[in-house]
Amino acid sequence: MAETNGDQILAEALRDQGVRYVFGIVGHPVIELALALQAAGLRYLGFRNEQAACYAAQAHGFLTRKPAAVLCVSGPGLLHVIGGMANAQMNCWPVLVLGGSCPQDHEGIGGFQESNQVEASRPHCKYAARPASASLIPLHVEKAVRLATYGRPGAAYLDLPATLLKQSIDSDRVARARPVPEPPLVFPDTRLVEEAADLLVCAKKPLIVVGKGAAYARSEAQVRWLVESTNLPFLPTPMGKGVVPDTDTRCVSSARSAALLQSDVVLLLGARLNWMLHFGRPPRYRSDVQFIQVDICAEELHNSVTAGVAIQASIGPVAELLAEALKNRRYSHDRNGPWWRELDNKRNSNRETVDRMSTDISQPLNYYAVFKTIQDSLPDNCMICSEGANTMDIGRTILLNNLPRHRLDAGTFGTMGVGLGFAIAAALYCKDEHPNKKVICIEGDSAFGFSGMELETMFRYKLPIVVVIVNNNGIYGGFDSETYTGIRSGGEASDLTPPNTLTPDAHYEKMMELFGKKGYFCKSTEQIRIALKESLQIKDAPSLINIMINPQADRKEQAFSWLTESKL
């Protein structure tokens, strides 16, 4: 009889479940496993940091609805990945983590990199297990993929001791598993849809909030029909952008605070009432606001506040049925009515403020001038990855998305360091599905520092990602060189350096010289335009544009801070 081993069984099980990509860092005991994965036809990309590998895998899962895998070594390797697992779990993105671990016969006696990895992973994933034998690996892979994708998506972890991977068994003893079918559509209780329709018809100031869940659910056709057929104003969450185009006249992103504060009925399509939507409570909302919640996860319903109507279902069927129910009621919100006039007035006022800041191209530049220049220079429908405090928040208001799943940012967990991993995943997705589409990774200088060496990963795999660093010399904001030097003079640097500062005028673009290429250092909008034009023509390597801005540049004054101080 033919023999096989754990490495080969696992590689074939992943292939049979439709896993195409594996991201990670090899070492004991998974070197041979990585080779087996490639031999089985999976694509393996080696990273410089396990967290970045996990960020790439989960972003690929969001873009494709199929989990990619993360391969890591035992002990410290898995612990590095846990930050990425937590991010995937909070974002509700599918990912499969494969952790090499200490040989079972070394456990409890001080084995190399011995760690209780299953228990360490369990709080940050939907499924964490160690197959009892090599023959059972396919069953665990099937379950991990199924749990990562069914219901609310998330992370799954499989623990792989060296003894399990090297175990040899007869091939006919392997418990084969069939591929996991597509996650089922969950249809709503039609009575609840009718209740939701009645609530919207009676509303004087209705609002649709389009969440990341609507983007993941591929519900853009139904949601667009709902918006277009009803004239309801909509507000996308950061990664809900593009489900309905940002350029749609019914998008009220530029009047976000007013729309949330004044609405009397809010329809949540795959959006959660967590910190990003200020828990659904005053002072960000009216005390009498009614929520219509639509979510795939029953446990999410009534979170923070009790919903007027709570529907557990897939987004697409609900949006379609709700549009039909409103059509039957001959409902369309009056585009010339008082609610739209109020929103339009606020949008126009805010746009005037942003336009003034965007057209101020005096040096050092401000955020708005930088982002307007970038927006004007980009081809249509780029994939935009972004992170950093003001860089991300201001960027999302100016850099437009007219297609879904074309913006990846720090997400629900507010994680910094995701940008380059996300961009690598986006570039691979584009290479496979949309070869002419461009990927732009826009980073704050602090955020870039978390995973900047993944630039080498981009070079190694010939990924034409345009990395843009918006450099203000610090976290939130820093100081110019003269002020920085004055602050630090006459004492110990660790005593006198403000905690939010980074080295002024750092030439990050010179990292390109490590790979024999040229980066761009920009201080003017014209330099930005030239740098982008040249970078977008590169087809087989990344580029890096380092844009210096005013270290004290601020955002437009906000009626409310992004973080609501308390939900009580």
XYZ file of C-alpha atoms in Angstrom:
568
model
C 0.000 0.000 0.000
C 1.104 3.594 -0.688
C 2.167 5.574 2.324
C 1.689 9.249 2.993
C 2.448 11.608 5.868
C 0.897 14.532 7.688
C 2.550 17.167 5.502
C 1.147 15.683 2.314
C -2.275 14.926 3.810
C -2.655 18.516 4.996
C -1.521 19.998 1.687
C -3.983 17.880 -0.267
C -6.809 18.590 2.184
C -6.318 22.332 1.809
C -6.247 22.018 -1.976
C -9.411 19.907 -1.957
C -11.191 22.564 0.136
C -10.366 25.243 -2.425
C -7.612 27.038 -0.506
C -5.386 28.692 -3.127
C -2.972 30.895 -1.182
C -0.810 30.346 1.872
C 1.086 33.227 3.487
C 3.659 32.806 6.212
C 7.186 32.330 7.490
C 8.823 28.916 7.530
C 10.989 27.291 10.170
C 10.839 24.224 12.383
C 8.589 22.227 12.061
C 6.823 23.484 8.904
C 9.571 23.775 6.260
C 8.643 20.480 4.610
C 4.963 21.397 4.893
C 5.534 24.584 2.877
C 7.218 22.528 0.144
C 4.345 20.032 0.202
C 1.861 22.881 -0.183
C 3.603 24.100 -3.323
C 3.847 20.551 -4.658
C 0.077 20.175 -4.188
C -0.537 23.284 -6.306
C -1.075 25.916 -3.632
C 0.659 29.279 -3.980
C 2.953 30.124 -1.084
C 4.170 33.646 -0.281
C 6.817 34.127 2.357
C 6.531 37.271 4.495
C 8.870 39.115 6.845
C 6.472 39.125 9.808
C 3.737 36.665 10.752
C 1.215 39.379 11.591
C 1.533 40.869 8.114
C 1.072 37.397 6.624
C -2.140 37.000 8.600
C -3.364 40.422 7.530
C -2.802 39.449 3.893
C -4.602 36.125 4.295
C -7.699 37.643 5.892
C -7.911 40.453 3.324
C -7.762 37.851 0.574
C -10.592 36.061 2.367
C -12.668 39.250 2.399
C -12.072 39.854 -1.301
C -12.843 36.270 -2.389
C -15.064 34.841 0.401
C -12.638 31.883 0.444
C -10.209 31.569 3.351
C -6.526 31.805 2.620
C -4.135 30.134 5.040
C -1.385 31.449 7.302
C 1.565 29.171 8.038
C 3.670 29.870 11.099
C 6.192 28.157 13.319
C 5.644 27.116 16.891
C 5.671 29.321 19.989
C 6.664 32.883 19.070
C 5.520 32.396 15.471
C 1.980 31.586 16.518
C 1.957 34.326 19.146
C 2.880 36.851 16.445
C -0.055 35.627 14.355
C -2.584 36.017 17.162
C -2.784 39.781 16.603
C -3.815 39.065 13.023
C -6.280 36.390 14.111
C -7.941 38.824 16.495
C -8.229 41.373 13.704
C -9.855 38.832 11.375
C -12.267 37.744 14.075
C -13.295 41.318 14.879
C -13.604 42.210 11.175
C -15.573 38.998 10.487
C -13.219 37.905 7.707
C -12.401 34.246 7.007
C -8.860 33.026 7.602
C -7.261 29.664 8.409
C -4.169 29.646 10.633
C -1.825 26.632 10.518
C 0.526 26.600 13.466
C 3.460 24.255 13.731
C 3.981 23.193 17.337
C 6.244 21.316 19.696
C 6.502 17.514 19.193
C 3.920 15.805 21.375
C 6.504 13.651 23.137
C 8.370 16.822 24.207
C 5.356 18.498 25.781
C 5.530 19.162 29.483
C 9.290 18.710 29.720
C 10.497 21.970 28.182
C 10.278 21.245 24.464
C 11.551 23.707 21.875
C 9.129 26.647 21.607
C 6.590 24.719 23.676
C 3.401 26.736 24.117
C -0.257 25.990 24.769
C -1.199 27.155 21.303
C -4.744 25.822 21.010
C -5.806 27.558 24.219
C -3.919 30.737 23.283
C -5.762 30.883 19.951
C -9.252 29.978 21.151
C -10.324 33.471 22.365
C -9.531 34.905 18.934
C -11.154 32.426 16.564
C -14.286 30.407 15.892
C -12.553 27.032 15.922
C -9.273 25.881 17.443
C -8.216 22.233 17.440
C -5.379 19.757 17.126
C -6.083 16.704 14.960
C -5.608 13.545 17.006
C -3.835 11.768 14.140
C -2.657 12.420 10.603
C -5.558 10.381 9.234
C -8.056 12.882 10.678
C -6.430 16.026 9.273
C -8.870 16.364 6.314
C -11.873 16.336 8.656
C -10.418 19.150 10.728
C -9.515 21.150 7.614
C -13.080 20.789 6.348
C -14.517 21.914 9.669
C -12.088 24.829 9.938
C -12.983 26.078 6.452
C -16.702 25.597 7.078
C -16.708 27.447 10.390
C -14.505 30.217 9.022
C -17.012 30.922 6.219
C -20.459 29.939 7.508
C -22.623 32.358 9.500
C -20.513 35.274 10.651
C -17.075 34.632 9.088
C -13.940 34.568 11.206
C -10.696 32.820 12.045
C -9.969 29.120 12.537
C -6.807 27.579 13.970
C -5.288 24.126 13.457
C -2.401 23.039 15.695
C 0.184 20.878 13.956
C 2.778 19.196 16.194
C 5.952 18.042 14.482
C 5.052 14.447 15.346
C 1.708 14.791 13.561
C 3.223 16.271 10.398
C 5.876 13.535 10.155
C 3.511 10.676 10.976
C 3.396 8.085 8.152
C 0.243 6.096 7.478
C -1.322 4.032 4.686
C -3.120 6.271 2.204
C -6.335 4.270 2.462
C -6.590 5.135 6.171
C -6.958 8.864 5.490
C -10.458 10.173 6.268
C -11.191 12.180 3.136
C -13.652 15.078 3.298
C -15.775 16.595 0.562
C -15.353 20.288 -0.310
C -17.378 22.670 1.820
C -20.401 23.937 -0.163
C -21.025 27.660 -0.563
C -22.422 29.227 2.625
C -26.218 29.112 2.529
C -28.294 32.223 1.935
C -30.480 32.991 4.932
C -33.881 34.370 3.921
C -35.772 36.693 6.241
C -39.118 36.355 7.945
C -41.282 38.293 5.479
C -43.427 39.642 8.309
C -40.377 41.443 9.664
C -39.621 42.861 6.220
C -43.146 44.271 6.105
C -42.676 45.793 9.565
C -39.441 47.385 8.417
C -41.177 48.797 5.341
C -43.936 50.299 7.484
C -41.360 51.900 9.769
C -39.522 53.491 6.837
C -42.717 54.770 5.222
C -43.675 56.549 8.462
C -40.186 58.002 9.015
C -39.637 61.710 8.478
C -35.834 61.424 8.486
C -34.850 57.916 7.351
C -31.269 56.793 6.727
C -29.612 53.652 5.360
C -26.226 52.689 6.807
C -24.339 50.317 4.491
C -21.810 48.217 6.382
C -18.838 46.031 5.592
C -21.154 43.020 5.896
C -23.085 44.204 2.845
C -19.836 44.327 0.873
C -18.749 40.868 2.014
C -22.215 39.477 1.180
C -21.936 40.577 -2.477
C -25.266 42.355 -2.068
C -24.439 45.461 -4.089
C -27.052 44.879 -6.801
C -29.900 44.573 -4.312
C -28.720 47.434 -2.083
C -28.274 49.743 -5.070
C -31.781 48.928 -6.242
C -33.141 49.685 -2.773
C -31.418 53.079 -2.694
C -32.267 54.008 -6.269
C -35.916 52.974 -6.057
C -36.589 54.789 -2.766
C -34.372 57.901 -2.893
C -33.325 57.162 0.664
C -30.100 58.810 1.852
C -27.337 56.342 2.632
C -24.159 56.472 4.659
C -21.452 53.848 4.049
C -19.136 52.676 6.780
C -15.455 52.782 5.755
C -15.391 49.341 4.152
C -19.034 49.560 3.095
C -17.920 52.228 0.614
C -18.668 51.334 -2.997
C -21.579 48.974 -2.349
C -23.465 52.013 -3.610
C -21.081 54.393 -5.404
C -19.635 57.243 -3.357
C -20.506 59.488 -6.298
C -24.213 58.637 -6.036
C -26.138 61.811 -5.212
C -27.856 60.023 -2.319
C -24.574 59.420 -0.491
C -24.429 61.622 2.634
C -20.894 60.843 3.801
C -20.082 64.549 3.741
C -22.916 65.142 6.237
C -22.199 62.120 8.425
C -22.638 63.685 11.854
C -25.851 65.472 10.912
C -27.318 62.405 9.241
C -26.720 60.213 12.295
C -27.823 62.852 14.774
C -31.111 63.787 13.100
C -32.346 60.448 11.691
C -35.490 59.014 13.231
C -35.259 55.596 11.513
C -31.922 53.990 10.623
C -31.725 50.856 8.462
C -28.492 48.960 9.245
C -27.395 46.676 6.406
C -24.510 44.575 7.721
C -23.349 47.348 10.049
C -22.896 46.919 13.790
C -23.788 49.336 16.571
C -20.294 49.284 18.024
C -17.862 52.168 18.530
C -17.731 52.898 14.790
C -21.420 53.799 14.851
C -21.225 55.232 18.353
C -23.280 52.428 19.925
C -26.524 53.843 18.541
C -26.906 56.093 21.574
C -27.145 59.798 22.400
C -25.459 62.221 21.997
C -24.671 60.927 18.510
C -28.313 59.923 17.893
C -31.742 61.104 18.857
C -33.083 59.460 21.989
C -36.155 58.263 20.057
C -34.330 56.860 17.014
C -35.584 53.491 15.741
C -33.156 50.976 14.258
C -33.917 48.313 11.681
C -31.099 45.789 12.037
C -30.229 43.291 9.313
C -27.415 40.919 10.215
C -26.387 37.348 9.465
C -25.571 36.829 13.142
C -28.533 36.552 15.532
C -26.344 37.432 18.511
C -25.641 40.849 16.989
C -29.305 41.837 16.995
C -30.290 44.330 19.713
C -26.662 44.920 20.654
C -26.267 48.144 22.681
C -29.844 49.265 21.961
C -33.077 47.388 21.305
C -33.943 47.474 17.629
C -37.383 48.470 16.385
C -37.156 45.615 13.876
C -34.412 42.970 13.999
C -33.938 40.675 11.006
C -31.522 37.776 10.982
C -30.834 37.092 7.324
C -28.447 37.580 4.449
C -28.292 41.195 3.264
C -29.155 40.600 -0.398
C -32.563 38.927 0.083
C -33.614 41.501 2.687
C -32.665 44.473 0.493
C -34.504 42.960 -2.469
C -37.655 42.113 -0.508
C -37.632 45.466 1.260
C -37.334 47.336 -2.036
C -40.279 45.336 -3.361
C -42.341 46.005 -0.235
C -41.688 49.756 -0.515
C -42.483 49.703 -4.224
C -45.832 48.055 -3.404
C -46.491 50.972 -1.035
C -45.580 53.424 -3.839
C -42.920 54.817 -1.528
C -40.148 57.133 -2.591
C -38.634 59.671 -0.234
C -39.208 63.192 -1.518
C -35.901 64.426 -2.945
C -37.128 68.008 -2.500
C -38.530 67.471 0.984
C -37.285 68.975 4.274
C -35.011 66.040 5.212
C -33.147 66.136 1.929
C -32.923 69.937 2.065
C -31.375 69.707 5.530
C -28.861 67.091 4.398
C -28.022 68.975 1.192
C -27.397 72.192 3.093
C -25.037 70.410 5.463
C -23.258 68.616 2.617
C -22.755 71.857 0.728
C -21.441 73.647 3.819
C -18.982 70.872 4.611
C -17.848 70.606 1.002
C -17.075 74.313 0.903
C -14.839 73.914 3.951
C -13.076 70.878 2.484
C -12.694 72.582 -0.895
C -10.977 75.558 0.740
C -8.513 73.265 2.492
C -8.007 71.123 -0.623
C -7.098 74.075 -2.805
C -4.583 75.451 -0.304
C -1.398 74.070 -1.828
C 0.982 76.210 0.197
C 3.927 74.336 1.692
C 4.143 72.446 3.908
C 1.061 70.750 2.507
C -2.062 69.823 4.440
C -3.879 66.474 4.283
C -6.707 67.735 2.078
C -4.463 69.132 -0.622
C -2.512 65.862 -0.696
C -5.601 63.680 -0.980
C -7.255 65.859 -3.606
C -4.099 65.610 -5.702
C -4.047 61.835 -5.282
C -7.746 61.511 -6.111
C -7.353 63.622 -9.243
C -4.337 61.537 -10.366
C -5.645 58.012 -9.851
C -7.239 55.869 -12.555
C -10.855 54.900 -11.997
C -11.678 52.168 -9.490
C -8.312 51.547 -7.896
C -8.070 49.241 -4.900
C -7.264 51.537 -1.978
C -5.631 50.232 1.205
C -5.115 52.734 3.973
C -4.095 53.066 7.602
C -2.917 55.713 9.994
C -4.944 58.052 12.182
C -5.731 61.223 10.220
C -4.328 59.684 7.036
C -7.007 57.013 7.053
C -9.879 59.109 8.414
C -9.412 62.104 6.123
C -8.456 59.926 3.156
C -11.705 58.012 3.229
C -13.675 61.256 2.856
C -11.829 62.360 -0.302
C -10.637 59.153 -1.993
C -13.806 57.786 -3.586
C -14.912 54.201 -4.096
C -17.550 53.424 -6.699
C -17.171 49.650 -6.529
C -17.529 47.400 -3.473
C -14.579 45.759 -1.716
C -12.225 48.376 -3.126
C -11.249 49.876 0.224
C -9.354 48.046 2.966
C -8.454 49.853 6.170
C -7.861 49.394 9.900
C -11.409 48.147 10.386
C -13.378 47.273 13.483
C -10.341 46.512 15.635
C -8.612 49.761 14.622
C -5.439 47.820 13.907
C -2.332 49.616 12.709
C 0.155 47.651 10.630
C -2.424 46.072 8.313
C -1.746 48.223 5.261
C 1.064 46.467 3.422
C -0.347 42.990 4.077
C -3.747 44.117 2.829
C -2.134 45.646 -0.248
C -0.295 42.421 -1.062
C -3.569 40.492 -0.854
C -5.294 43.078 -3.045
C -2.493 42.889 -5.627
C -2.762 39.092 -5.797
C -6.534 39.336 -6.148
C -6.163 41.859 -8.970
C -3.522 39.727 -10.655
C -5.942 36.793 -10.710
C -9.227 38.600 -11.371
C -8.591 42.145 -12.631
C -5.067 42.331 -14.113
C -5.319 45.984 -15.187
C -6.539 47.304 -11.837
C -4.135 49.356 -9.698
C -3.506 48.927 -5.955
C -2.693 52.032 -3.902
C -1.495 51.638 -0.313
C -1.737 54.955 1.562
C 0.055 54.952 4.899
C 0.703 57.318 7.722
C 4.422 57.394 8.547
C 3.798 55.741 11.919
C 1.585 53.027 10.432
C 4.162 52.283 7.729
C 6.707 51.504 10.418
C 4.733 48.497 11.657
C 5.284 46.471 8.496
C 7.583 48.484 6.242
C 9.874 45.531 5.469
C 7.029 43.867 3.579
C 8.209 46.171 0.809
C 10.785 43.443 0.167
C 7.956 40.894 -0.070
C 6.334 43.042 -2.745
C 9.591 43.088 -4.705
C 10.127 39.366 -4.336
C 6.721 38.559 -5.817
C 6.764 41.367 -8.423
C 3.662 43.139 -7.147
C 3.118 46.615 -8.674
C 1.733 48.289 -5.554
C 2.017 52.059 -5.201
C 2.895 52.779 -1.555
C 2.213 56.378 -0.513
C 3.460 57.617 2.872
C 1.773 60.761 4.188
C 4.560 61.896 6.478
C 3.848 64.282 9.364
C 6.840 63.217 11.473
C 4.776 61.556 14.174
C 1.775 59.740 15.557
C -1.260 61.998 14.929
C 1.285 64.787 14.471
C 4.955 65.563 15.087
C 7.281 68.534 14.796
C 9.432 70.144 12.147
C 13.185 69.566 12.368
C 13.977 72.864 14.061
C 11.339 72.479 16.782
C 12.229 68.822 17.277
C 15.907 69.645 17.766
C 15.091 72.447 20.191
C 12.817 70.258 22.314
C 15.481 67.562 22.648
C 18.476 69.809 23.274
C 20.224 69.781 26.625
C 19.169 66.435 28.052
C 18.568 62.710 27.671
C 16.624 61.960 24.482
C 14.245 59.526 26.185
C 13.343 62.185 28.757
C 12.755 65.019 26.310
C 11.349 63.420 23.150
C 7.538 63.761 23.046
C 5.948 60.282 22.864
C 4.060 61.060 19.661
C 7.091 62.197 17.633
C 9.105 60.381 15.004
C 12.342 61.486 13.349
C 11.537 64.545 11.211
C 11.869 64.448 7.442
C 12.739 60.739 7.343
C 13.511 59.712 3.774
C 11.532 56.476 3.654
C 11.652 56.565 -0.129
C 15.339 55.611 0.056
C 14.260 52.100 1.059
C 13.703 51.602 -2.663
C 17.452 51.863 -3.175
C 17.821 48.578 -1.266
C 16.305 46.948 -4.330
C 18.016 49.030 -6.990
C 15.056 51.323 -7.589
C 14.231 54.989 -7.041
C 11.652 56.352 -4.642
C 9.985 59.751 -4.619
C 10.282 62.524 -2.027
C 7.509 65.071 -2.481
C 6.799 68.454 -0.924
C 4.490 69.943 -3.553
C 1.330 68.844 -5.340
C 3.127 68.957 -8.683
C 5.785 66.545 -7.377
C 2.993 64.241 -6.174
C 1.359 64.248 -9.615
C 4.632 63.394 -11.345
C 5.457 60.646 -8.833
C 2.028 59.036 -9.204
C 2.107 59.215 -12.991
C 5.459 57.437 -13.125
C 4.612 54.928 -10.395
C 1.334 53.872 -11.995
C 3.215 52.860 -15.152
C 5.356 50.276 -13.319
C 4.031 46.762 -13.913
C 6.364 44.369 -12.104
C 7.528 46.047 -8.885
C 6.267 48.297 -6.112
C 6.962 52.002 -5.883
C 7.160 54.299 -2.875
C 6.166 57.965 -2.634
C 7.078 59.825 0.570
C 4.983 63.007 0.903
C 5.991 65.540 3.518
C 3.130 67.502 5.077
C 2.792 70.066 7.819
C 3.505 68.168 11.069
C 0.713 70.125 12.741
C -1.785 69.674 9.898
C -5.233 68.951 11.265
C -8.565 67.781 9.952
C -11.738 69.764 9.447
C -13.358 70.586 12.772
C -15.655 67.777 13.860
C -19.027 68.204 15.553
C -18.184 65.048 17.504
C -14.903 63.233 18.008
C -14.637 59.920 16.157
C -14.538 57.998 19.421
C -17.608 58.494 21.564
C -16.255 58.811 25.087
C -18.868 56.631 26.726
C -21.907 54.644 25.693
C -23.558 55.238 29.071
